[in-house]
Structures are given as C-alpha cells and as structure tokens.
C-alpha cells in the first residue's frame, strides 16, 4: 500500500477528478454507481478498505472527513461479500464472539484494544450494530444529520447491505451463533443456509426467531415472546437443539446481561452483550466470548466505566 510522508497508508479510493467529475450522477444513480465501483480491481478494493479502516481508527478524538462516495463504495463491497457468504457463515477457531454494540463506538475500540485488532484477531459479531447507543441519534437520524448531500442514498444502500448479512454462524461445526435464538422451525443446519435473503422482518418463521427469540427460565418448549415478536424457549429446547443439530453450544446476544455474559440451560447456551453502561441507563459490563482453536470457551470482560469518566461517550 502506498504511504504518505508520515509513513501511514493512504486511501487509494478516488482521485480529485473523480470527486468532481460526474460525482452527482455517480452518487445518486445506483446503476451508474455500481458500474463505477466495479471498475476497481480486487487489489484496489483491498487497499481502499484497509485505508478506510485505518483512517477511522486514527481519529482518536479528532474528526475525520469521509466522503459520501467512500461510504457508498464500502457498502457496495460489503454487500458483495455478504451475498457470497450466504446466510450461514462457517468459520474455525480461534475467534472472538461479540454481542450487541448499539453504536457505542468507544466500546468497539475498547474490545479491539483488549482482544486484538483485525486482521490479527478474528471476530464474529451477533448483530444490533447501530441505534440506541449512548449520546447518539438513531441510525437514520444520525446519517441525515451528518450527510448533507445523498443522505437518502447512503441510508438506503446501508440498509440493502445489512439485509444481506448472514443470520447465523457456525464455529468448528460445534458452536452455533445467532442474534436472537433457536426456533421450532430449525431442525437441521441446512435450514440456516436456506434462510430468505433479504428478509424484511414481516413474517414469522426461522428468520424472525434467529433475530428475536429469547431464552426463558421456568418454561418448557416454545411460547410466544413477551416482546411481541418471535418466541421464547425453555432449557429443554436448547438441549433438544444441541442434540438435533449435533452441536455443543449456542451463543446468542439480544439481551442486556449484568456481567456481559450469562449462562442458560446448563451452560449449553450463552448470552453475550458487548455494550457497557447500555444507553446510559444500565450499569452492565461488556464482554467478548473467546473461542480457542480447540473450541475451548473463555471470556474477556470489560468493566463498565463510571459516568464521570471523560471517555465514557460515543
């Protein structure tokens, strides 16, 4: 990668002429935008993504200018990757599992600082990446407040990209991960690969349960969820799912837990939550579930910060 006078990588994304020439048409017309992004080689795209991430990580309290076309290009490339991966992603250890972040960027950086930055450490995130973080707008409001031209295009492209994200992950063929939980519609692992894409959340079924289901103490079987969406499941259903799918463990997110992680069903199901002091209304820790190469599980816990801590913000 090309480096500047400070010996840090530059982002080889768009030259000045590309910013000025036909920028409005490229940015606002999806077909033109796609053709423009498709012109770049895999190597150029890799340099762009690495440079973009380095730019974001170098903020350290100082604002950085990010061009709208950079965001759109990143969304375009991510959507291509997610589409190729399919709805079930199969990976091997070692890997780290993170739960809800909810736009709390400081917590994300704390997790990386504690557990290693990609690509030196591999991660699987279980959803709820945006909205409701401390001192932030909602995701859509944040985009519309920060971007003056093309905010609708950016929002639509990011939503299209997110709609293609995998709904579940399988680590070493033995640890099943999702955001919400298990489902009465889940009888074999192949069901996960056949999930609808994109899914708009309008119908009950496996996709809805993977996103919204919750474990429930003192319950047997599946019952309507108190949230008003999907189902809740008892310990017996966890044991049945592990036996049926030939897995050892289920890791999910979706609920605030005090210590950042919590066991259920005789430690066959783990809830992981990675946003500390959630929304400024809870005093919970955040945690990462660490899976070794041999699929041994441990936890890294990041203690909640005191409200007076000057770094306790997004």
PDB file of C-alpha atoms in Angstrom, residues 104 106-107 110 134-135 275-280 282 284 303-314:
ATOM      1  CA  UNK A 104     -21.267   2.567  21.107  1.00  0.00           C
ATOM      2  CA  UNK A 106     -15.892   3.595  22.152  1.00  0.00           C
ATOM      3  CA  UNK A 107     -16.857   0.123  23.373  1.00  0.00           C
ATOM      4  CA  UNK A 110     -12.082  -0.986  23.752  1.00  0.00           C
ATOM      5  CA  UNK A 134     -25.245   6.470  24.439  1.00  0.00           C
ATOM      6  CA  UNK A 135     -25.452  10.094  23.305  1.00  0.00           C
ATOM      7  CA  UNK A 275     -22.207  -2.546  25.035  1.00  0.00           C
ATOM      8  CA  UNK A 276     -21.286  -1.405  28.542  1.00  0.00           C
ATOM      9  CA  UNK A 277     -23.436   1.033  30.517  1.00  0.00           C
ATOM     10  CA  UNK A 278     -26.055   0.342  27.860  1.00  0.00           C
ATOM     11  CA  UNK A 279     -27.816   3.539  26.718  1.00  0.00           C
ATOM     12  CA  UNK A 280     -26.562   5.252  29.863  1.00  0.00           C
ATOM     13  CA  UNK A 282     -27.692   0.334  32.856  1.00  0.00           C
ATOM     14  CA  UNK A 284     -23.616  -3.507  32.982  1.00  0.00           C
ATOM     15  CA  UNK A 303     -15.666  -3.290  33.239  1.00  0.00           C
ATOM     16  CA  UNK A 304     -18.286  -0.595  32.934  1.00  0.00           C
ATOM     17  CA  UNK A 305     -16.973   2.943  33.076  1.00  0.00           C
ATOM     18  CA  UNK A 306     -18.076   5.423  35.667  1.00  0.00           C
ATOM     19  CA  UNK A 307     -20.403   8.184  34.397  1.00  0.00           C
ATOM     20  CA  UNK A 308     -17.766  10.779  35.283  1.00  0.00           C
ATOM     21  CA  UNK A 309     -15.140   9.165  33.044  1.00  0.00           C
ATOM     22  CA  UNK A 310     -14.439  11.642  30.212  1.00  0.00           C
ATOM     23  CA  UNK A 311     -14.065   8.731  27.746  1.00  0.00           C
ATOM     24  CA  UNK A 312     -17.473   7.320  28.642  1.00  0.00           C
ATOM     25  CA  UNK A 313     -19.210   8.526  25.470  1.00  0.00           C
ATOM     26  CA  UNK A 314     -19.560   7.595  21.808  1.00  0.00           C
TER      27      UNK A 314
END
